[in-house]
PDB file of C-alpha atoms and ligand atoms in Angstrom:
ATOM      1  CA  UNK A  11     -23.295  56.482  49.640  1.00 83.00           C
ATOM      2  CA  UNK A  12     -24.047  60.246  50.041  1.00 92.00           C
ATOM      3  CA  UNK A  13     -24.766  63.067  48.411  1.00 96.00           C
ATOM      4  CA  UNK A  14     -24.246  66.699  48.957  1.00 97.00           C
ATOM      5  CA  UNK A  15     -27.225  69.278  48.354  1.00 98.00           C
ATOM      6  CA  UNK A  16     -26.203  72.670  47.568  1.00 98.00           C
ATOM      7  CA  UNK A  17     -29.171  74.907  47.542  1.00 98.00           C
ATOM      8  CA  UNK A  18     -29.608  78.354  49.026  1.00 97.00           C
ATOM      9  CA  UNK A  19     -33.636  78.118  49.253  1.00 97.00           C
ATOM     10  CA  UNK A  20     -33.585  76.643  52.509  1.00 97.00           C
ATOM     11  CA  UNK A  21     -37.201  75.528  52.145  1.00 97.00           C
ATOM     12  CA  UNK A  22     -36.005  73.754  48.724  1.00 97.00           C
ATOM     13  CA  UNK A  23     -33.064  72.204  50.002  1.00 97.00           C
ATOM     14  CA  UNK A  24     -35.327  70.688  53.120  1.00 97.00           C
ATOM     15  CA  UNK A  25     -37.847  69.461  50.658  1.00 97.00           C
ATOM     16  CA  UNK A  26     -35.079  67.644  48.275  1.00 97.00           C
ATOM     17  CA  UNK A  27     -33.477  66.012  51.273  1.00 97.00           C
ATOM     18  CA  UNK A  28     -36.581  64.604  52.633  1.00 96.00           C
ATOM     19  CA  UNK A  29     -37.947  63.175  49.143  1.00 96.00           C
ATOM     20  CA  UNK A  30     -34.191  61.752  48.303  1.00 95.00           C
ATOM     21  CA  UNK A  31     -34.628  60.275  51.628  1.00 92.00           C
ATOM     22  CA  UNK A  32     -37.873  58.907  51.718  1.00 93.00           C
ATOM     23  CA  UNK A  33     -36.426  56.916  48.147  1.00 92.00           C
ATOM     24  CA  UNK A  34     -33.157  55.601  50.141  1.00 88.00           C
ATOM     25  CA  UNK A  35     -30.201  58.392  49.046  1.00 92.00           C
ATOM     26  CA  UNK A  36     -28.712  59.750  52.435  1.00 93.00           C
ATOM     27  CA  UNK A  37     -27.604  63.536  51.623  1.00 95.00           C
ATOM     28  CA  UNK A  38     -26.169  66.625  53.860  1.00 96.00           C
ATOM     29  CA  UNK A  39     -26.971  69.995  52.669  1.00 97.00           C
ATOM     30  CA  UNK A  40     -25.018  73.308  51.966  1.00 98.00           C
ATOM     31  CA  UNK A  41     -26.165  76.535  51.601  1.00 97.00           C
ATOM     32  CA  UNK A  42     -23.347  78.435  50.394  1.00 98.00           C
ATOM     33  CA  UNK A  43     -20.531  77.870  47.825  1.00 97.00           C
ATOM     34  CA  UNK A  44     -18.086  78.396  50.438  1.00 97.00           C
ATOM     35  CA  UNK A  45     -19.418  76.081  52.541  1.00 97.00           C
ATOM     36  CA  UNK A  46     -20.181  73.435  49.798  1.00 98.00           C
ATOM     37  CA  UNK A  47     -16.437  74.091  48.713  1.00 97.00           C
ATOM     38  CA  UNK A  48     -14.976  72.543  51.894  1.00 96.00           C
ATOM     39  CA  UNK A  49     -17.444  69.999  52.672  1.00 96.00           C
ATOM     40  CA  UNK A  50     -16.353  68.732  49.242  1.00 96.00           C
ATOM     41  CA  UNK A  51     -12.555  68.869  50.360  1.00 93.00           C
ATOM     42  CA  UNK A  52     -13.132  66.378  53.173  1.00 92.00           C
ATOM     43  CA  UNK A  53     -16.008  64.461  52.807  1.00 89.00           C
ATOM     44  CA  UNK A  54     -16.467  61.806  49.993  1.00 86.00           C
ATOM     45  CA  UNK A  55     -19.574  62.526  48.245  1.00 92.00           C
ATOM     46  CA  UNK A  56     -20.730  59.919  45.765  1.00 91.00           C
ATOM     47  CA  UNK A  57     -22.443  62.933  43.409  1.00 94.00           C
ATOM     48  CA  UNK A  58     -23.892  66.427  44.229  1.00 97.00           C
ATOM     49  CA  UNK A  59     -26.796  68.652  43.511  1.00 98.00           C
ATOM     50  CA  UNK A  60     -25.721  71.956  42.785  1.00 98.00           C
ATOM     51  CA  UNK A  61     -27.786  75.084  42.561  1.00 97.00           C
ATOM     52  CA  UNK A  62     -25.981  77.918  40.086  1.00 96.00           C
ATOM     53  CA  UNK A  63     -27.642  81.103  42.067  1.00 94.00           C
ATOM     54  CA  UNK A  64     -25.998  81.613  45.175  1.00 95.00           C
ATOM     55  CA  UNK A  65     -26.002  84.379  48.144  1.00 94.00           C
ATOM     56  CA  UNK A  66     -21.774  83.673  47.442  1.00 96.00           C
ATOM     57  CA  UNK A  67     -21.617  83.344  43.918  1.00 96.00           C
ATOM     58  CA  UNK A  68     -21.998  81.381  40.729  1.00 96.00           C
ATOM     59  CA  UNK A  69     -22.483  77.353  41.141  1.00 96.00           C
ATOM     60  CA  UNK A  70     -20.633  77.147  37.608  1.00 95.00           C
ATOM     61  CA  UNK A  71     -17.224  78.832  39.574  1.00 95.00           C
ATOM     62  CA  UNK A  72     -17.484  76.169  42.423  1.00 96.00           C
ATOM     63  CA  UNK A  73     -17.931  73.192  39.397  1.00 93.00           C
ATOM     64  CA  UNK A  74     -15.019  74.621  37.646  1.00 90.00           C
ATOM     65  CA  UNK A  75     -13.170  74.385  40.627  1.00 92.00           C
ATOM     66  CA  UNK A  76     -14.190  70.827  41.544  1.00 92.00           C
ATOM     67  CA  UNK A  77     -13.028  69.720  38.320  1.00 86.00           C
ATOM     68  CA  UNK A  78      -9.486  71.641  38.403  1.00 83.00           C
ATOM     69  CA  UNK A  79      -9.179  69.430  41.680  1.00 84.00           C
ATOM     70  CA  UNK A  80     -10.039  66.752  39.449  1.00 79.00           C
ATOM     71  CA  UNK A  81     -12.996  65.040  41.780  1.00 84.00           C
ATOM     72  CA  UNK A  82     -14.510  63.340  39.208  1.00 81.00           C
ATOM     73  CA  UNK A  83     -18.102  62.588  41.152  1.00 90.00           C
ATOM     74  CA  UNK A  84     -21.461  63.403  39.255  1.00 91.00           C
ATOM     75  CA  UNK A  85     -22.759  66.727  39.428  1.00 94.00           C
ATOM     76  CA  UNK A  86     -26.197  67.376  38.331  1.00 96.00           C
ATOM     77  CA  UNK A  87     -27.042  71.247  38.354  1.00 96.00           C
ATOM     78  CA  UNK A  88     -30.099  72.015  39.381  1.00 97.00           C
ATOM     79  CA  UNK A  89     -31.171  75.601  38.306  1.00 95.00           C
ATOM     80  CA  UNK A  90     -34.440  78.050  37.371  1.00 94.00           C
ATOM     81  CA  UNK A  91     -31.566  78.886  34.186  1.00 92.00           C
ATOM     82  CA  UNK A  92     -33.444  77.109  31.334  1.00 89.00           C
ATOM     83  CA  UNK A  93     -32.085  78.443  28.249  1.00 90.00           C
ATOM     84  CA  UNK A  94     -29.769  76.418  26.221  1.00 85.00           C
ATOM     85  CA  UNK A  95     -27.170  78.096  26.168  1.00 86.00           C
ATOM     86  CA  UNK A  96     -27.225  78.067  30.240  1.00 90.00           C
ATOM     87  CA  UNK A  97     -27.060  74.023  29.595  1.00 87.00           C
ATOM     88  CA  UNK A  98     -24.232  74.123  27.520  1.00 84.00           C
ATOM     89  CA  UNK A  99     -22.322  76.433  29.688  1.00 87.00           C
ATOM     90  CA  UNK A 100     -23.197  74.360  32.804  1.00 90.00           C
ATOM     91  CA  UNK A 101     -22.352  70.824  31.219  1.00 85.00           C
ATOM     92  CA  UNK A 102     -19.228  72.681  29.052  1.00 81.00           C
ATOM     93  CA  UNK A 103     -17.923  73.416  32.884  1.00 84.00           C
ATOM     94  CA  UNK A 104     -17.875  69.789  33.389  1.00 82.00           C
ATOM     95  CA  UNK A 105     -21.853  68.764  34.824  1.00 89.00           C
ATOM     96  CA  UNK A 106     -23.027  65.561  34.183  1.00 87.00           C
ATOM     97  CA  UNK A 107     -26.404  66.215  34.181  1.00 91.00           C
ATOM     98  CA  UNK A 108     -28.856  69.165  34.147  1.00 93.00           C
ATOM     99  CA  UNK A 109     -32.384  69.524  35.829  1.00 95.00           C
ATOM    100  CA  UNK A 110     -34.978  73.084  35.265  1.00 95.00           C
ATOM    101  CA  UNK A 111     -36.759  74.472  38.276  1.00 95.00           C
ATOM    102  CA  UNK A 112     -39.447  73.594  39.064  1.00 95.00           C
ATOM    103  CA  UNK A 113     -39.198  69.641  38.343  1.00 96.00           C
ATOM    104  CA  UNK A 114     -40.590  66.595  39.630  1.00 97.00           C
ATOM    105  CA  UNK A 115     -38.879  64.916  42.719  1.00 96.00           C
ATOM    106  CA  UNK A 116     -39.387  61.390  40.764  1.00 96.00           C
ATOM    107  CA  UNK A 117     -37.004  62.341  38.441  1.00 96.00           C
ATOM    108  CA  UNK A 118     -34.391  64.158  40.199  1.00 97.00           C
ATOM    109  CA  UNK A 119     -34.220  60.680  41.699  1.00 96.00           C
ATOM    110  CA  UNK A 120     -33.989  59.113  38.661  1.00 94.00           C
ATOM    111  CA  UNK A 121     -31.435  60.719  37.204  1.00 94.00           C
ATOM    112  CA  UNK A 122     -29.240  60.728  39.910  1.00 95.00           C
ATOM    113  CA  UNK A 123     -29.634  56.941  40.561  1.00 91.00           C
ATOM    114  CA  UNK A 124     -28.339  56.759  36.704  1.00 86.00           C
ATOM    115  CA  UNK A 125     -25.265  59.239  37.542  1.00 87.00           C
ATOM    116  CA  UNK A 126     -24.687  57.120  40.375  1.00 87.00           C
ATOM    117  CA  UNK A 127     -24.340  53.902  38.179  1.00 78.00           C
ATOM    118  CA  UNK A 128     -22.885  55.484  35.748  1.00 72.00           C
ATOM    119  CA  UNK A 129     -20.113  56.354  38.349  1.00 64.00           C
ATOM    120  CA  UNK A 130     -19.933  52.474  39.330  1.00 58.00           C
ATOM    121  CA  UNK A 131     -19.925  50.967  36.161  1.00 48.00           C
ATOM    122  CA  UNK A 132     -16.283  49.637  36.306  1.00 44.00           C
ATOM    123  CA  UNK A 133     -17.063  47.965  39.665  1.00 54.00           C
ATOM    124  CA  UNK A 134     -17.985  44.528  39.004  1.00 61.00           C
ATOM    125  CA  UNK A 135     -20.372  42.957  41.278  1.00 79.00           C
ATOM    126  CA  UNK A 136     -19.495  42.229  44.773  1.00 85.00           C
ATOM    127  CA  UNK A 137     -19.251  39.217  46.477  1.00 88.00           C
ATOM    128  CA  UNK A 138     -18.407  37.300  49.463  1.00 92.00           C
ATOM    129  CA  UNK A 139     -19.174  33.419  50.441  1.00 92.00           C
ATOM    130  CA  UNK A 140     -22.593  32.772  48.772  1.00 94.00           C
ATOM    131  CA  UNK A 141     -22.954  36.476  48.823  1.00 95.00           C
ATOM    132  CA  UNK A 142     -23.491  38.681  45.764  1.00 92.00           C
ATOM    133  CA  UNK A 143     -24.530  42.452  45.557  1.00 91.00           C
ATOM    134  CA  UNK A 144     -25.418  43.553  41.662  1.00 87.00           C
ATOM    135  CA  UNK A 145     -23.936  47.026  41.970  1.00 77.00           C
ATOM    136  CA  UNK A 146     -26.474  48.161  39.122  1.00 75.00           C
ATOM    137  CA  UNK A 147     -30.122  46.808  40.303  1.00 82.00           C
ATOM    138  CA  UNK A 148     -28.352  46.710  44.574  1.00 86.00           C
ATOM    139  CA  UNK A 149     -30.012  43.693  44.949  1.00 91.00           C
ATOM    140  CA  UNK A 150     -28.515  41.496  47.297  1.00 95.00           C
ATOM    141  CA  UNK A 151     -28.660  37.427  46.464  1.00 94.00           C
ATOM    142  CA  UNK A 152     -28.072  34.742  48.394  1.00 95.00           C
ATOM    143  CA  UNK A 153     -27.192  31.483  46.356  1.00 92.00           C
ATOM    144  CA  UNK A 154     -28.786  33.320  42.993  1.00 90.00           C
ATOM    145  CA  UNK A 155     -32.044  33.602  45.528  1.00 94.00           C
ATOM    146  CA  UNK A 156     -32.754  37.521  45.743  1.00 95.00           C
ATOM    147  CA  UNK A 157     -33.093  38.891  49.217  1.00 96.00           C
ATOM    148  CA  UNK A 158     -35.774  41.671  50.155  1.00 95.00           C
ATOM    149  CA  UNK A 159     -33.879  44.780  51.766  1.00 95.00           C
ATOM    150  CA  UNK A 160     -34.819  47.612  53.310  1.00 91.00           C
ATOM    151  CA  UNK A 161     -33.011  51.106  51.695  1.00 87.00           C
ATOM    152  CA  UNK A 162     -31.158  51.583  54.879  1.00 88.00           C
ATOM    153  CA  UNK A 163     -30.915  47.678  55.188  1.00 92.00           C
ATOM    154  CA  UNK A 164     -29.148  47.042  51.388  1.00 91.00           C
ATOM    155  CA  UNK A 165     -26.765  50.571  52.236  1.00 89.00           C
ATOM    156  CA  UNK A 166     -25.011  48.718  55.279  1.00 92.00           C
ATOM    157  CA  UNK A 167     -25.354  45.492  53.314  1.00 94.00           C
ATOM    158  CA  UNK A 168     -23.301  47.216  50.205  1.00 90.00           C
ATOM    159  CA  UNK A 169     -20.426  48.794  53.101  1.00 87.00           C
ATOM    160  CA  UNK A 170     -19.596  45.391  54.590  1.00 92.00           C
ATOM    161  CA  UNK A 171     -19.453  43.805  51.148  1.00 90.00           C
ATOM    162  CA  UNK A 172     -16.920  46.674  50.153  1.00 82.00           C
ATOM    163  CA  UNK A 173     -14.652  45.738  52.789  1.00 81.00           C
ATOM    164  CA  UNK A 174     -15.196  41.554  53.729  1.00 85.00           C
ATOM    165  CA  UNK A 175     -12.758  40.735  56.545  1.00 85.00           C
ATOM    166  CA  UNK A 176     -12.328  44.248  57.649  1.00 81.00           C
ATOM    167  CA  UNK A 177     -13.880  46.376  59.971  1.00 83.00           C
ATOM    168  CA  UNK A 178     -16.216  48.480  59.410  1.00 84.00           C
ATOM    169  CA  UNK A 179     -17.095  50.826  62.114  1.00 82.00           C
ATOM    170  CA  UNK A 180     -20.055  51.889  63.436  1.00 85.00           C
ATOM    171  CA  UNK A 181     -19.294  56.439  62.893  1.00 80.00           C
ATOM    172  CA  UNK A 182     -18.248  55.557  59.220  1.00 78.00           C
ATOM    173  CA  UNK A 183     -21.917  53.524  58.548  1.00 85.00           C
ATOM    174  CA  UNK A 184     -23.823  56.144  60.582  1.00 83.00           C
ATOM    175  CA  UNK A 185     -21.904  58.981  58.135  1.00 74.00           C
ATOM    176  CA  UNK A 186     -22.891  56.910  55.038  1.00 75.00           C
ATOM    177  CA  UNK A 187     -26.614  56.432  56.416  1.00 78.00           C
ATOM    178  CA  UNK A 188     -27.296  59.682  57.842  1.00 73.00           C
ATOM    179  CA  UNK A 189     -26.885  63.339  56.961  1.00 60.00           C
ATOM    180  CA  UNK A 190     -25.314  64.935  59.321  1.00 51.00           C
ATOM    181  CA  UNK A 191     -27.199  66.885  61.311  1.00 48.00           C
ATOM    182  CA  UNK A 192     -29.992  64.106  61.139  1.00 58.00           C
ATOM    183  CA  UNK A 193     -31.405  63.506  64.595  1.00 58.00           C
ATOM    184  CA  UNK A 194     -30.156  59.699  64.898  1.00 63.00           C
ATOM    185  CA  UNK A 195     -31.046  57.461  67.819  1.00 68.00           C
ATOM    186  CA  UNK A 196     -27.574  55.938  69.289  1.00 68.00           C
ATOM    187  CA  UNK A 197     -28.863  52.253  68.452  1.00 81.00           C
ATOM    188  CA  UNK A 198     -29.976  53.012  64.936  1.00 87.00           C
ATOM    189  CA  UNK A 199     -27.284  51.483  62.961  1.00 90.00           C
ATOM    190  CA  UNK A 200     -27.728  48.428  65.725  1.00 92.00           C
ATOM    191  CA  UNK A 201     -31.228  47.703  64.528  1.00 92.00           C
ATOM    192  CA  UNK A 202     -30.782  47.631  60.939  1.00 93.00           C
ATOM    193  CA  UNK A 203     -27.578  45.310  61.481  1.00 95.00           C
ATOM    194  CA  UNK A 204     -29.592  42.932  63.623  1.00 96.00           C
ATOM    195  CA  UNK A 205     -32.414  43.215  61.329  1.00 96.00           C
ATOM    196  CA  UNK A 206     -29.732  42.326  58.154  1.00 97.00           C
ATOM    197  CA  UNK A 207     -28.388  39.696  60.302  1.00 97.00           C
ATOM    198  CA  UNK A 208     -31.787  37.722  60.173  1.00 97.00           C
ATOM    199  CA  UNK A 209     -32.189  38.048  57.228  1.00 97.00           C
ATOM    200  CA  UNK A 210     -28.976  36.522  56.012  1.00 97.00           C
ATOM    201  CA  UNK A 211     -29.663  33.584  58.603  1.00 96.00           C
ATOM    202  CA  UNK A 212     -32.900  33.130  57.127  1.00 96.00           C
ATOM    203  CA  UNK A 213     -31.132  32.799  53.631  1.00 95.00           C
ATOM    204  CA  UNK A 214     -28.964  30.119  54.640  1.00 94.00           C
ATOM    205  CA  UNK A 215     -25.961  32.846  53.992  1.00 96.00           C
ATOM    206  CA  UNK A 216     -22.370  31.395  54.329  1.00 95.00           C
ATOM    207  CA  UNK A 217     -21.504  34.490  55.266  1.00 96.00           C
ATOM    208  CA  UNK A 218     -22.200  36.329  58.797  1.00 96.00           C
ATOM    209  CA  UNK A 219     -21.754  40.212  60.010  1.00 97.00           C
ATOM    210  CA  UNK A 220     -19.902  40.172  63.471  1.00 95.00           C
ATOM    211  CA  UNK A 221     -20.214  42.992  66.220  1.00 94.00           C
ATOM    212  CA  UNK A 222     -17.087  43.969  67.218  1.00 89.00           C
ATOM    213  CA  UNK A 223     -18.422  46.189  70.725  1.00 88.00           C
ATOM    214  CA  UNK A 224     -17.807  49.834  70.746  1.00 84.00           C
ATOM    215  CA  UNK A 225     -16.519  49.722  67.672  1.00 85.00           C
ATOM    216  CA  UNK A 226     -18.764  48.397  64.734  1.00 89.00           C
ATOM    217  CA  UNK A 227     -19.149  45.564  62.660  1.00 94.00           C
ATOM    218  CA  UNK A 228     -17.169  42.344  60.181  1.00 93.00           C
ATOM    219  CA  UNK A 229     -18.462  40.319  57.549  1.00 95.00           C
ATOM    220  CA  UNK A 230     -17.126  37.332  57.814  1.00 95.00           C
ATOM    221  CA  UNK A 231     -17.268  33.163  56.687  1.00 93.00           C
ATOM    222  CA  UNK A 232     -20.217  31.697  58.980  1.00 91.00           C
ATOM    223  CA  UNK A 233     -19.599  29.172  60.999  1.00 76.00           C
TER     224      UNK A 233
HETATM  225 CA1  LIG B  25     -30.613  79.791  44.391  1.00 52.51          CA
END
């Protein structure tokens, strides 16, 4: 799960990445609409943050022209444009959500944690072997007994549940983790998978995550 900042206050955008990081939401950040524009085009973004003054133009032309593409992910603008009428013409061009500069980093979190499951709410839970991952709370249960995850821990946790049997590899879970120009140590995604694997041991899981080598990782039936 990521999300895409776009935010021409460099400071800003710095200090929303950090504080959606330090609450477990991965992001990358753009500075321009042009630049938002195509990172949209070919990455998947589970929602986006979206500034309306920019050194390139209007964030309202750049939402108009995600929706005409018909990507459908949650868009919460993020603006210093408090009027009303600003709110109307921001959620009119197809936001999801609206937040005033300056506002508290709590509830930008909030609300995009509700855009997020308001995005999933179709998905039923998912499960595998005595395995089950409540897509709304992301709590991870073992046998109805919850399990205690890390943020970075339950993310890799919710990928190989997506995709049981399958491989998984080890570039598309460090893209989902990390932004990506985040410095990331080579064996990062290794500790948190060997970290997971304990704790599914521990939980008498039925279920177990394999390493394929060199090329990432499979949940499969233990034993
Ligand atoms: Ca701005």
């Amino acid at each position: 799960m990521r999300l895409l900042i776009v935010e021409d206050d460099l400071d800003l955008a710095a200090a929303v990445r950090a504080g959606l990081d330090r609450r477990g939401l991965a992001s990358d950040h753009a500075a321009s609409l042009g630049d938002a524009d195509q990172m949209l085009k070919s990455m998947d973004y589970s929602a986006a943050v979206l500034d309306l003054g920019l050194s390139d133009g209007d964030g309202l032309d750049l939402l108009s022209a995600v929706r005409s593409r018909r990507q459908t992910l949650p868009i919460l603008i993020l603006t210093a444009r408090g009027d009303v009428e600003d709110r109307l013409l921001g959620l009119d061009a197809g936001a999801d959500d609206y937040l005033v500069k300056p506002f508290n980093m709590d509830e930008l979190a909030a609300r995009l944690r509700a855009l997020l499951r308001r995005g999933n709410l179709q998905e039923n839970d998912l499960a595998f072997a005595n395995l089950r991952f409540d897509n709304v709370s992301r709590e991870l249960s073992i046998d109805g007994v919850s399990v205690g995850l890390s943020a970075r821990e339950r993310e890799i946790m919710e990928l190989l549940l997506r995709r049981p049997g399958r491989v998984v590899t080890k570039g598309f879970v460090e893209d989902q983790l990390f932004g990506l120009d985040d410095g990331l140590g080579s064996n990062a995604v290794e500790v948190y998978v060997h970290r997971l694997r304990k704790k599914l041991e521990k939980g008498s899981a039925s279920a177990a995550i394999e390493t394929i080598r060199g090329v990432g990782y499979i949940l499969r039936p233990a034993g």
